[in-house]
Coordinates of C-alpha atoms and ligand atoms in Angstrom, one line a residue:
M1 CA -72.1 -35.6 3.2
G2 CA -73.1 -33.9 6.4
E3 CA -74.2 -35.3 9.8
A4 CA -74.5 -39.0 9.4
V5 CA -74.9 -40.4 12.9
D6 CA -76.6 -43.8 12.6
Q7 CA -76.6 -46.3 15.4
G8 CA -77.9 -49.2 13.2
A9 CA -75.6 -51.4 11.1
P10 CA -73.9 -50.8 8.8
Q11 CA -72.6 -47.8 10.7
G12 CA -71.4 -44.8 8.8
P13 CA -69.1 -42.1 10.0
Q14 CA -70.3 -39.9 12.9
V15 CA -68.6 -36.9 11.3
D16 CA -67.1 -36.3 7.9
V17 CA -63.8 -35.2 9.2
V18 CA -61.8 -35.5 12.4
V19 CA -59.1 -32.8 12.8
V20 CA -56.4 -33.2 15.4
G21 CA -54.9 -30.0 16.8
A22 CA -56.2 -26.4 17.2
G23 CA -53.3 -24.2 16.3
F24 CA -53.1 -22.1 13.1
A25 CA -53.7 -25.2 11.0
G26 CA -56.5 -26.9 12.9
L27 CA -58.4 -23.7 13.3
Y28 CA -58.4 -22.8 9.6
M29 CA -59.1 -26.4 8.7
L30 CA -62.2 -26.4 10.8
H31 CA -63.4 -23.1 9.4
R32 CA -62.9 -24.2 5.8
L33 CA -64.6 -27.6 6.4
R34 CA -67.6 -25.9 7.9
E35 CA -67.9 -23.4 5.1
A36 CA -67.8 -26.2 2.6
G37 CA -70.6 -28.0 4.4
F38 CA -68.7 -30.8 6.1
S39 CA -69.3 -31.9 9.6
A40 CA -66.1 -31.9 11.7
R41 CA -64.8 -32.5 15.2
A42 CA -61.4 -31.3 16.4
F43 CA -59.5 -32.6 19.3
E44 CA -56.8 -30.6 21.1
A45 CA -54.5 -31.8 23.9
A46 CA -54.2 -28.2 25.3
S47 CA -56.9 -26.4 27.2
D48 CA -57.4 -23.8 24.6
V49 CA -56.6 -22.9 21.0
G50 CA -53.2 -21.6 19.8
G51 CA -50.9 -24.6 19.4
T52 CA -47.3 -23.3 19.3
W53 CA -48.5 -20.0 20.8
Y54 CA -50.4 -21.7 23.6
W55 CA -47.4 -23.8 24.7
N56 CA -44.3 -21.6 24.1
R57 CA -44.7 -18.9 26.8
Y58 CA -41.1 -18.4 27.7
P59 CA -39.8 -14.9 28.1
G60 CA -39.0 -13.3 24.8
A61 CA -41.1 -15.7 22.7
R62 CA -42.0 -14.0 19.4
C63 CA -42.4 -14.9 15.8
D64 CA -39.4 -14.6 13.5
I65 CA -41.4 -14.0 10.3
T66 CA -42.7 -10.4 10.3
T67 CA -46.1 -10.5 11.9
A68 CA -47.7 -8.6 9.0
D69 CA -46.9 -11.7 7.0
Y70 CA -47.3 -14.3 9.7
T71 CA -51.1 -13.9 9.7
F72 CA -54.1 -15.4 8.1
G73 CA -54.8 -13.9 4.7
F74 CA -58.1 -15.7 3.8
D75 CA -60.5 -13.1 5.1
P76 CA -60.1 -9.3 4.3
E77 CA -62.5 -8.5 7.1
L78 CA -60.4 -10.3 9.6
E79 CA -57.3 -8.4 8.4
R80 CA -59.1 -5.1 8.6
E81 CA -60.1 -5.7 12.2
W82 CA -56.8 -6.9 13.5
T83 CA -53.8 -4.6 13.7
W84 CA -50.4 -6.1 14.7
S85 CA -48.6 -3.8 17.2
E86 CA -45.0 -4.8 16.3
K87 CA -42.7 -6.0 13.5
Y88 CA -42.4 -9.3 15.5
A89 CA -45.4 -9.8 17.8
T90 CA -45.0 -11.4 21.2
Q91 CA -46.4 -14.8 22.1
P92 CA -49.3 -13.3 24.1
E93 CA -50.4 -11.1 21.2
I94 CA -50.2 -14.0 18.7
L95 CA -52.2 -16.2 21.1
R96 CA -54.8 -13.4 21.5
Y97 CA -55.1 -13.3 17.7
L98 CA -55.7 -17.0 17.4
Q99 CA -58.2 -16.9 20.2
S100 CA -60.0 -14.0 18.5
V101 CA -60.0 -16.1 15.2
A102 CA -61.6 -19.0 17.1
D103 CA -64.3 -16.6 18.5
R104 CA -64.9 -14.8 15.3
Y105 CA -65.7 -18.0 13.4
D106 CA -67.3 -19.7 16.4
L107 CA -64.8 -22.6 16.2
R108 CA -64.6 -23.6 19.8
R109 CA -68.0 -25.4 19.7
D110 CA -66.5 -28.2 17.6
I111 CA -63.2 -28.4 19.5
T112 CA -62.8 -30.8 22.4
F113 CA -60.0 -29.5 24.6
D114 CA -57.8 -31.4 27.1
T115 CA -58.1 -34.4 24.9
R116 CA -55.4 -36.2 23.1
V117 CA -56.0 -38.4 20.1
E118 CA -54.1 -41.6 20.9
R119 CA -55.0 -44.0 18.2
A120 CA -56.7 -44.0 14.8
E121 CA -57.4 -47.0 12.6
W122 CA -58.6 -47.2 9.0
D123 CA -61.5 -49.6 8.6
D124 CA -61.3 -50.6 5.0
D125 CA -64.6 -52.4 4.9
A126 CA -66.6 -49.5 6.3
G127 CA -64.3 -46.9 4.5
L128 CA -63.8 -44.8 7.6
W129 CA -61.4 -43.9 10.3
R130 CA -61.9 -45.0 13.9
V131 CA -60.4 -42.4 16.2
H132 CA -59.7 -43.0 19.9
T133 CA -59.1 -40.3 22.4
S134 CA -57.5 -40.0 25.9
T135 CA -60.9 -39.4 27.5
G136 CA -62.3 -42.7 26.1
E137 CA -64.4 -40.9 23.5
D138 CA -64.2 -42.7 20.2
V139 CA -65.3 -41.1 16.9
T140 CA -65.6 -42.4 13.4
S141 CA -65.0 -40.2 10.4
R142 CA -64.6 -40.4 6.6
F143 CA -61.5 -38.3 6.6
Y144 CA -58.8 -37.8 9.1
V145 CA -56.6 -34.7 9.3
M146 CA -53.5 -34.3 11.4
A147 CA -53.0 -30.6 12.2
T148 CA -50.7 -31.6 15.0
G149 CA -47.8 -29.2 14.2
C150 CA -44.2 -29.6 13.2
L151 CA -42.7 -28.2 16.4
S152 CA -45.2 -29.5 19.0
V153 CA -43.4 -32.4 20.6
P154 CA -40.6 -31.3 23.0
K155 CA -37.5 -33.4 22.8
E156 CA -36.8 -35.4 25.9
P157 CA -33.7 -34.2 27.8
D158 CA -31.1 -36.7 26.6
I159 CA -28.6 -35.7 29.3
E160 CA -27.2 -38.1 31.9
G161 CA -28.7 -37.4 35.3
A162 CA -31.4 -35.0 34.2
A163 CA -34.0 -36.7 36.4
R164 CA -31.9 -36.2 39.5
F165 CA -31.9 -32.4 39.7
R166 CA -33.9 -31.3 42.7
G167 CA -34.2 -27.6 41.8
E168 CA -36.7 -25.9 39.5
V169 CA -36.9 -27.4 36.0
Y170 CA -38.4 -25.5 33.0
F171 CA -38.8 -26.3 29.3
T172 CA -39.2 -23.3 27.0
S173 CA -41.7 -25.3 25.0
R174 CA -43.9 -26.0 28.1
W175 CA -43.4 -22.7 30.1
P176 CA -45.7 -22.3 33.1
H177 CA -48.8 -20.2 32.4
E178 CA -48.4 -18.2 35.6
G179 CA -44.9 -17.2 34.5
V180 CA -41.7 -17.8 36.4
D181 CA -39.8 -15.4 38.7
L182 CA -36.1 -16.1 38.4
T183 CA -35.1 -13.0 40.3
G184 CA -31.9 -13.5 42.3
K185 CA -31.6 -17.1 41.2
R186 CA -28.7 -19.1 39.8
V187 CA -30.0 -20.2 36.4
A188 CA -28.7 -22.6 33.8
V189 CA -30.0 -22.5 30.2
I190 CA -29.2 -25.5 28.1
G191 CA -29.6 -24.9 24.3
T192 CA -28.9 -22.0 22.0
G193 CA -31.4 -22.5 19.2
S194 CA -34.2 -19.9 18.5
S195 CA -35.9 -20.5 21.9
G196 CA -32.6 -20.2 23.9
I197 CA -31.5 -17.1 21.9
Q198 CA -34.8 -15.4 22.5
S199 CA -35.1 -16.1 26.2
I200 CA -31.5 -15.8 27.4
P201 CA -31.4 -11.9 27.3
L202 CA -34.6 -11.7 29.3
I203 CA -33.6 -14.5 31.8
A204 CA -30.3 -12.6 32.3
Q205 CA -32.3 -9.5 33.4
Q206 CA -33.7 -11.5 36.3
A207 CA -31.1 -14.0 37.3
A208 CA -28.4 -13.4 39.8
Q209 CA -26.1 -15.7 37.8
L210 CA -26.8 -17.1 34.3
T211 CA -24.8 -19.9 32.8
V212 CA -25.5 -20.7 29.2
F213 CA -24.6 -24.3 28.0
Q214 CA -23.9 -24.1 24.3
R215 CA -23.3 -27.2 22.2
T216 CA -23.6 -25.5 18.8
P217 CA -23.2 -21.8 18.3
N218 CA -25.9 -20.4 16.1
F219 CA -26.1 -17.7 13.5
S220 CA -28.3 -14.9 14.7
I221 CA -29.0 -11.4 13.4
P222 CA -30.7 -8.5 15.3
A223 CA -34.4 -8.5 14.9
G224 CA -34.6 -4.7 15.0
N225 CA -38.0 -5.0 16.5
G226 CA -40.3 -2.0 16.5
P227 CA -43.4 -1.0 14.5
V228 CA -44.5 -3.0 11.5
P229 CA -42.0 -2.1 8.7
G230 CA -43.2 0.9 6.7
H231 CA -42.8 -0.7 3.3
R232 CA -44.8 -3.8 4.3
A233 CA -47.5 -1.8 6.0
E234 CA -47.8 0.5 2.9
A235 CA -47.8 -2.4 0.4
L236 CA -50.7 -4.0 2.4
R237 CA -52.6 -0.7 2.7
E238 CA -52.2 0.0 -1.1
D239 CA -53.2 -3.5 -2.3
R240 CA -53.7 -6.1 0.3
E241 CA -54.7 -8.7 -2.2
A242 CA -51.8 -8.2 -4.5
Y243 CA -49.4 -8.5 -1.5
R244 CA -51.0 -11.7 -0.2
E245 CA -50.9 -13.1 -3.8
A246 CA -47.2 -12.2 -4.1
A247 CA -46.6 -14.1 -0.8
K248 CA -48.3 -17.2 -2.2
W249 CA -46.1 -17.2 -5.2
S250 CA -42.8 -16.3 -3.4
R251 CA -40.1 -18.7 -2.4
I252 CA -40.7 -18.7 1.4
G253 CA -44.2 -17.3 1.7
V254 CA -43.1 -13.7 2.1
P255 CA -42.9 -11.2 -0.7
G256 CA -39.3 -10.3 -1.4
E257 CA -36.5 -10.0 -3.8
V258 CA -35.2 -13.2 -5.4
P259 CA -31.4 -12.6 -5.3
E260 CA -29.4 -12.6 -8.6
V261 CA -26.0 -11.6 -7.2
Y262 CA -23.6 -14.6 -6.8
G263 CA -21.5 -14.3 -3.7
V264 CA -18.4 -15.8 -5.2
A265 CA -18.5 -13.5 -8.3
A266 CA -19.6 -10.2 -6.7
P267 CA -17.1 -7.4 -5.9
E268 CA -16.3 -7.0 -2.2
E269 CA -18.2 -3.7 -2.0
V270 CA -21.4 -5.3 -3.4
R271 CA -21.1 -8.2 -1.0
R272 CA -20.7 -5.8 1.9
E273 CA -23.5 -3.6 0.8
R274 CA -25.9 -6.5 0.4
F275 CA -24.9 -8.0 3.7
E276 CA -25.2 -4.8 5.7
A277 CA -28.6 -4.1 4.2
A278 CA -29.8 -7.6 5.2
W279 CA -28.3 -7.2 8.7
A280 CA -30.0 -3.9 9.1
A281 CA -33.4 -5.2 7.8
G282 CA -33.5 -7.7 10.6
E283 CA -35.5 -10.2 8.5
L284 CA -34.8 -13.8 7.9
Q285 CA -36.1 -13.4 4.3
A286 CA -33.3 -10.8 3.7
I287 CA -30.4 -12.6 5.4
T288 CA -31.3 -15.9 3.6
A289 CA -31.3 -14.1 0.3
V290 CA -28.1 -12.1 0.3
F291 CA -26.5 -14.2 -2.5
A292 CA -28.2 -16.4 -5.1
D293 CA -25.7 -19.2 -4.4
Q294 CA -25.4 -19.0 -0.6
G295 CA -27.5 -22.1 -0.1
I296 CA -25.6 -24.3 -2.6
N297 CA -22.0 -23.0 -2.9
P298 CA -19.8 -23.4 0.2
A299 CA -17.5 -20.5 -0.8
S300 CA -20.4 -18.1 -1.2
N301 CA -21.9 -19.3 2.1
E302 CA -18.5 -18.8 3.9
I303 CA -18.4 -15.2 2.7
L304 CA -21.7 -14.5 4.3
A305 CA -20.9 -16.6 7.4
E306 CA -17.6 -14.7 8.0
M307 CA -19.4 -11.3 7.8
I308 CA -21.8 -12.5 10.5
R309 CA -18.9 -13.8 12.6
E310 CA -17.2 -10.3 12.3
K311 CA -20.4 -8.8 13.7
I312 CA -20.3 -11.2 16.7
R313 CA -16.7 -10.4 17.4
S314 CA -17.5 -6.7 17.2
I315 CA -20.3 -7.1 19.8
V316 CA -18.8 -9.5 22.4
T317 CA -16.0 -8.0 24.3
D318 CA -14.2 -11.1 25.6
P319 CA -12.3 -12.5 22.6
E320 CA -12.5 -16.1 23.9
T321 CA -16.3 -15.9 24.5
A322 CA -16.7 -14.2 21.1
E323 CA -14.9 -17.0 19.3
A324 CA -16.9 -19.6 21.1
L325 CA -20.1 -17.9 20.0
C326 CA -19.0 -17.9 16.3
P327 CA -20.6 -20.7 14.4
K328 CA -18.0 -22.7 12.4
D329 CA -19.3 -26.2 12.2
H330 CA -22.2 -25.7 9.9
Y331 CA -23.0 -23.6 6.8
F332 CA -25.2 -20.5 7.4
G333 CA -28.9 -21.4 6.9
T334 CA -28.4 -25.2 7.2
K335 CA -29.6 -24.8 10.8
R336 CA -32.5 -22.4 11.2
P337 CA -30.9 -18.9 11.6
C338 CA -32.2 -16.9 14.6
L339 CA -33.4 -13.4 15.2
D340 CA -32.4 -11.8 18.5
T341 CA -32.7 -8.8 20.7
D342 CA -29.4 -8.2 22.4
Y343 CA -28.4 -11.9 22.5
F344 CA -24.7 -11.5 21.9
Q345 CA -24.6 -8.3 24.1
T346 CA -25.9 -10.4 27.0
F347 CA -22.5 -12.2 27.2
N348 CA -20.9 -8.9 28.1
L349 CA -22.8 -8.8 31.4
P350 CA -20.7 -9.7 34.4
H351 CA -23.1 -12.3 35.8
V352 CA -23.5 -14.2 32.5
R353 CA -21.2 -17.1 31.6
L354 CA -20.9 -19.2 28.5
V355 CA -19.9 -22.8 28.8
D356 CA -18.8 -24.3 25.5
L357 CA -19.9 -27.9 25.6
R358 CA -17.6 -28.7 22.6
K359 CA -14.6 -28.0 24.9
T360 CA -16.1 -29.2 28.1
P361 CA -19.1 -31.5 27.7
I362 CA -21.6 -32.1 30.5
T363 CA -20.5 -35.1 32.5
T364 CA -23.8 -35.4 34.4
I365 CA -26.6 -33.4 36.0
T366 CA -26.7 -33.9 39.7
E367 CA -29.2 -33.2 42.5
T368 CA -27.9 -29.6 42.8
G369 CA -26.5 -28.7 39.4
I370 CA -24.4 -29.6 36.4
E371 CA -21.0 -31.2 36.3
V372 CA -18.9 -30.0 33.4
G373 CA -15.2 -30.4 32.7
G374 CA -14.4 -31.4 36.3
E375 CA -16.3 -28.4 37.7
A376 CA -19.5 -28.8 39.7
L377 CA -21.8 -25.9 39.1
D378 CA -24.8 -25.4 41.5
F379 CA -28.1 -24.0 40.2
D380 CA -31.5 -23.0 41.5
A381 CA -33.2 -23.6 38.2
I382 CA -32.4 -25.4 34.9
V383 CA -34.1 -24.2 31.7
Y384 CA -34.1 -26.6 28.8
A385 CA -34.3 -24.9 25.5
T386 CA -33.4 -28.2 23.8
G387 CA -35.9 -28.2 20.9
F388 CA -38.4 -30.6 19.4
D389 CA -38.9 -34.0 17.8
A390 CA -39.7 -31.9 14.7
M391 CA -41.9 -32.6 11.6
T392 CA -42.8 -36.2 12.3
G393 CA -42.8 -36.4 16.2
A394 CA -46.5 -35.5 16.6
L395 CA -47.6 -37.6 13.5
V396 CA -46.0 -40.9 14.7
G397 CA -46.8 -40.0 18.3
V398 CA -50.4 -41.1 17.5
D399 CA -50.8 -44.8 16.8
I400 CA -52.2 -44.5 13.3
T401 CA -52.9 -47.8 11.5
G402 CA -53.6 -47.8 7.8
R403 CA -55.1 -50.2 5.3
D404 CA -52.8 -53.2 5.8
G405 CA -52.5 -53.0 9.5
V406 CA -49.2 -51.1 9.2
T407 CA -48.8 -48.1 11.4
L408 CA -47.4 -44.8 10.2
K409 CA -44.5 -45.2 12.6
E410 CA -43.6 -48.5 11.0
K411 CA -44.1 -47.2 7.5
W412 CA -41.8 -44.2 8.3
A413 CA -39.2 -46.2 10.3
D414 CA -36.5 -45.2 7.8
G415 CA -37.9 -41.7 7.1
P416 CA -41.2 -40.2 6.0
S417 CA -42.6 -41.0 2.6
T418 CA -45.4 -38.9 1.2
Y419 CA -47.1 -37.7 -1.9
L420 CA -47.0 -33.9 -1.9
G421 CA -46.1 -33.9 1.8
V422 CA -49.7 -34.3 2.8
T423 CA -50.8 -37.8 2.0
T424 CA -49.2 -41.3 2.2
V425 CA -49.8 -44.6 0.6
G426 CA -51.6 -47.2 2.7
F427 CA -53.5 -44.5 4.6
P428 CA -56.6 -43.6 2.6
N429 CA -58.4 -40.3 3.4
F430 CA -55.5 -39.3 5.6
F431 CA -54.0 -35.8 5.4
A432 CA -51.0 -34.4 7.4
L433 CA -51.0 -30.6 7.2
T434 CA -47.5 -29.1 6.6
G435 CA -46.2 -32.6 6.7
P436 CA -42.7 -33.8 5.8
G437 CA -42.1 -33.4 2.1
S438 CA -43.9 -30.0 2.1
P439 CA -42.3 -26.5 2.4
S440 CA -43.6 -26.3 6.0
V441 CA -40.9 -25.2 8.4
L442 CA -38.8 -23.7 5.6
S443 CA -41.5 -21.2 4.9
N444 CA -43.9 -18.6 6.4
M445 CA -46.1 -21.3 8.0
A446 CA -49.2 -19.1 7.9
V447 CA -49.1 -19.1 4.1
S448 CA -48.2 -22.8 3.9
I449 CA -50.9 -23.8 6.3
E450 CA -53.5 -21.9 4.3
Q451 CA -52.3 -23.5 1.1
H452 CA -52.6 -27.0 2.6
V453 CA -55.9 -26.4 4.2
D454 CA -57.3 -24.9 0.9
W455 CA -56.0 -27.8 -1.1
V456 CA -57.4 -30.5 1.3
T457 CA -60.8 -28.7 1.4
D458 CA -60.9 -28.4 -2.4
C459 CA -60.0 -32.1 -2.7
L460 CA -62.9 -33.1 -0.3
V461 CA -65.3 -30.9 -2.2
D462 CA -64.1 -32.4 -5.6
L463 CA -64.6 -36.0 -4.2
R464 CA -68.1 -35.1 -3.1
E465 CA -68.9 -33.7 -6.5
K466 CA -67.6 -36.8 -8.2
G467 CA -69.5 -39.1 -5.9
M468 CA -66.2 -40.6 -4.6
T469 CA -65.5 -41.5 -1.0
T470 CA -61.8 -42.4 -0.8
I471 CA -58.5 -40.9 -2.0
E472 CA -55.1 -42.5 -1.7
P473 CA -51.8 -41.8 -3.5
T474 CA -50.3 -44.4 -5.8
R475 CA -46.9 -45.9 -4.9
L476 CA -45.4 -44.5 -8.1
A477 CA -46.5 -41.0 -7.3
E478 CA -45.2 -41.2 -3.8
E479 CA -41.9 -42.6 -4.9
G480 CA -41.6 -39.8 -7.5
W481 CA -42.3 -37.1 -4.9
D482 CA -39.9 -38.6 -2.3
Q483 CA -37.2 -38.6 -5.0
H484 CA -38.0 -35.0 -5.9
V485 CA -37.9 -33.9 -2.3
A486 CA -34.5 -35.7 -1.8
D487 CA -33.1 -34.3 -5.1
C488 CA -34.0 -30.8 -4.2
A489 CA -32.3 -31.1 -0.8
A490 CA -29.2 -32.9 -2.3
I491 CA -28.2 -29.9 -4.4
T492 CA -28.2 -27.7 -1.3
L493 CA -25.8 -27.6 1.7
H494 CA -28.5 -28.7 4.1
P495 CA -27.7 -32.4 4.3
T496 CA -24.2 -31.5 5.7
A497 CA -25.6 -30.2 9.0
N498 CA -26.6 -31.9 12.2
S499 CA -29.9 -30.0 12.2
W500 CA -33.4 -30.8 13.3
Y501 CA -34.3 -30.4 9.6
M502 CA -32.2 -33.6 9.2
G503 CA -33.7 -35.3 12.2
A504 CA -30.1 -35.2 13.7
N505 CA -31.2 -33.7 17.1
V506 CA -33.2 -36.8 18.2
P507 CA -31.1 -39.9 18.9
G508 CA -32.1 -42.7 16.6
K509 CA -34.3 -40.6 14.3
P510 CA -33.8 -41.4 10.5
R511 CA -31.4 -38.9 9.0
V512 CA -33.1 -37.5 5.9
F513 CA -34.0 -34.0 5.0
Y514 CA -37.6 -33.7 6.2
P515 CA -39.1 -30.6 4.5
Y516 CA -39.4 -29.7 0.8
I517 CA -36.9 -27.1 -0.2
G518 CA -38.1 -26.5 -3.8
G519 CA -40.0 -23.3 -2.7
V520 CA -43.5 -22.3 -1.7
D521 CA -44.2 -21.1 -5.3
R522 CA -43.2 -24.3 -7.0
Y523 CA -44.8 -26.5 -4.4
R524 CA -48.1 -24.6 -4.9
A525 CA -47.9 -25.0 -8.6
A526 CA -47.3 -28.8 -8.2
C527 CA -50.4 -29.1 -6.0
D528 CA -52.5 -27.0 -8.3
E529 CA -51.4 -29.1 -11.3
V530 CA -52.3 -32.4 -9.6
R531 CA -55.8 -31.1 -8.9
A532 CA -56.2 -29.7 -12.4
A533 CA -55.1 -33.1 -13.8
D534 CA -58.0 -34.7 -11.9
Y535 CA -55.8 -35.8 -9.0
L536 CA -53.0 -37.2 -11.0
G537 CA -51.0 -39.7 -8.8
F538 CA -54.0 -40.5 -6.6
R539 CA -56.5 -43.4 -6.7
L540 CA -60.0 -42.3 -6.2
T541 CA -62.8 -44.8 -5.4
Ligands
LIG601 P1 -49.2 -26.2 16.3 O1 -49.3 -24.7 16.5 O2 -48.0 -26.8 16.8 O3 -50.5 -26.8 16.9 C1 -50.6 -28.2 16.9 C2 -51.6 -28.5 18.1 O4 -51.9 -29.9 18.0 C3 -50.9 -28.3 19.4 O5 -51.7 -27.4 20.2 C4 -50.9 -29.7 20.1 O6 -51.3 -29.6 21.4 C5 -52.0 -30.4 19.3 N1 -51.7 -31.9 19.2 C6 -50.6 -32.5 18.8 N2 -50.8 -33.8 18.9 C7 -52.0 -34.0 19.4 C8 -52.8 -35.2 19.7 N3 -52.3 -36.4 19.4 N4 -54.0 -35.0 20.2 C9 -54.6 -33.8 20.4 N5 -53.9 -32.7 20.1 C10 -52.6 -32.8 19.6 N6 -43.4 -20.4 12.1 C11 -43.4 -19.3 11.2 O7 -43.7 -19.5 10.1 N7 -43.0 -18.1 11.7 C12 -42.7 -17.9 13.0 O8 -42.3 -16.8 13.3 C13 -42.7 -19.0 13.9 N8 -42.3 -18.8 15.1 C14 -42.3 -19.9 16.0 C15 -41.9 -19.7 17.3 C16 -41.9 -20.8 18.1 C17 -41.5 -20.6 19.6 C18 -42.1 -22.1 17.6 C19 -42.0 -23.3 18.5 C20 -42.5 -22.3 16.3 C21 -42.6 -21.2 15.5 N9 -43.0 -21.3 14.2 C22 -43.0 -20.3 13.3 C23 -43.6 -22.6 13.7 C24 -45.0 -22.8 14.2 O9 -45.1 -24.0 14.8 C25 -46.0 -22.6 13.1 O10 -45.9 -21.3 12.5 C26 -47.5 -22.7 13.5 O11 -47.8 -22.1 14.6 C27 -47.9 -24.2 13.5 O12 -49.3 -24.3 13.6 P2 -49.9 -25.7 13.5 O13 -51.4 -25.5 13.8 O14 -49.5 -26.4 12.3 O15 -49.3 -26.5 14.7
LIG602 O1 -34.8 -25.8 19.3 P1 -33.5 -26.1 18.5 P2 -35.6 -24.4 19.5 N1 -27.1 -31.1 25.3 O2 -33.6 -27.6 18.2 C1 -29.4 -27.8 22.1 C2 -38.8 -22.5 15.8 N2 -38.7 -21.5 16.8 O3 -36.8 -24.7 20.4 O4 -27.6 -27.5 18.0 C3 -26.8 -29.8 25.0 O5 -33.3 -25.2 17.4 C4 -29.1 -27.8 20.7 O6 -27.8 -28.0 20.4 P3 -27.3 -28.6 18.9 C5 -37.7 -22.4 14.8 O7 -38.1 -23.0 13.6 C6 -38.8 -20.2 16.4 O8 -34.7 -23.4 19.9 O9 -28.2 -29.8 18.7 N3 -27.5 -29.1 24.1 C7 -29.6 -26.4 20.3 O10 -28.7 -25.5 20.6 C8 -36.6 -23.2 15.5 O11 -35.6 -23.6 14.7 C9 -38.6 -19.2 17.2 O12 -25.9 -29.0 19.1 C10 -28.5 -29.6 23.6 C11 -30.8 -26.3 21.3 O13 -30.6 -27.2 22.3 C12 -37.4 -24.4 16.1 O14 -38.6 -23.8 16.5 C13 -38.5 -19.4 18.6 C14 -28.9 -31.0 23.9 C15 -32.1 -26.7 20.6 O15 -32.4 -25.8 19.5 C16 -36.7 -25.0 17.3 O16 -36.1 -24.1 18.1 C17 -38.4 -20.7 19.0 C18 -28.1 -31.7 24.8 N4 -28.4 -32.9 25.1 C19 -38.5 -21.7 18.1 N5 -30.0 -31.2 23.1 C20 -38.6 -17.8 16.7 O17 -37.7 -17.0 16.9 C21 -30.3 -30.1 22.4 N6 -29.4 -29.2 22.7 C22 -39.8 -17.4 16.0

């Protein structure tokens, strides 16, 4: 393969691969493709690289996987030259890192910014993808890779009257680049997921009055931010490669203990000791692994949940507010738990008020504020921290038409269907990085992105070596994988929650469990096995 521009008929592809998106996934994909000798073009709707870390500039935006782990591991030189300043780096630092990655590997020259891919059709006769962009530029490619992100399409505000508000309106997921000064203002924040919980303490520092509108209280533990944790820094210094290898074969993409203690069986002092250690560690990987059975056994989960509620009650001084902040309608971990810095403490401040939407739902948003439970509250600014059309939003947001004229949106009308979470029947030579049916958002995404990109690149190299030009999963393989993904979720507590993992946050979205919960390690083994078995479950032509 290689550059194959040919204006005469029959026309071949202009590039080997089109990549959509220039976040962690698109950048690494581009780099690997180039290294392997493929020609590639990337298109990015934003004006620069970074993806998540380009768009989400709200106050307090940080990662929630320790940054020493949430980082590329493919190049020891890159690792030697970049030092993270904190346990959980801020958005500007992560953005600078991704910009430096783009510079280091000279990636920008193949990325077209401010350009959205709007449509893509598979041309079965020519065996290529026809990709159409918002600027009118059309490109043809042999392979088409969506690196469009799992959390890149903000959810529309589905609240009556939202368009009427005449004050300032902000979305955490599209925060203005120049920053926002909320000093002295009356501010409403709607949403108490990770974005809300990170931004609320900082918004409270500026606002004259802050009112937080909470529909579902969330489990959150203190991040304990500070320097990179000593044990991780040391392990990396001692044997970087072994540490990264351990991450690849871990459950969530971060080296750590696999718990063996069962919550229901453990003596009270053991439960307490394990919980307090996880609380003090300030790491999702610790609090999600206190008990071996917390994700599957309601009784064990409740033991952990109640210990977190006790902490909330001990922090928040007003008992009614404390109770309203205690999550009781979902099992711990079935909605993504949050890491915070002084979130619960913020509700002790005199100018901060919590409105429990379960008790008093929003009636409407008006020109001047929000009506709730018969009260009309006026605001200067409303901040929406209301989340994303996760996992599939960006994929079906592009009009992608496969072999039989069926679009991806049509095919996935009742929920996504994939083989290995990266390919789908009817869409030859199409890859969705960290797609539904892969560990993706349940894992350290840096590790999962590298794994997907490496697998896709290896696959394209293998095809080239075999003299093959197309790859598509078989229906049987896809059905088997879908069943496996569903079975893994079904034995957990996850399907009980109204979470974005279940598509429950977007009205009308199919209610299935979107990611693969079998673990990063097992997933990697499955992908490796498929490749070792000469692409078992795929049809190559
Ligand atoms: P993205 O970074 O989302 O990049 C996708 C890019 O594709 C975007 O720039 C978008 O503009 C572009 N795009 C989409 N559609 C089109 C189109 N049609 N045409 C052109 N361009 C398009 N994960 C972790 O593992 N650890 C964390 O600590 C963590 N923290 C997070 C914090 C926040 C605030 C958020 C929102 C997410 C966080 N995540 C975290 C998940 C995070 O999204 C991933 O870790 C990772 O950044 C995803 O990289 P990506 O390249 O796959 O997608
Ligand atoms: O979005 P969310 P997010 N009326 O969907 C509420 C990653 N991330 O941007 O739960 C009233 O979690 C909604 O209520 P409910 C991370 O993976 C990581 O915060 O649906 N409220 C919820 O409280 C995360 O999970 C970090 O009842 C409405 C909130 O808005 C994912 O991105 C930081 C509403 C949305 O929470 C998404 O997080 C940020 C309505 N109509 C993001 N609609 C880190 O810490 C929605 N809500 C690294």
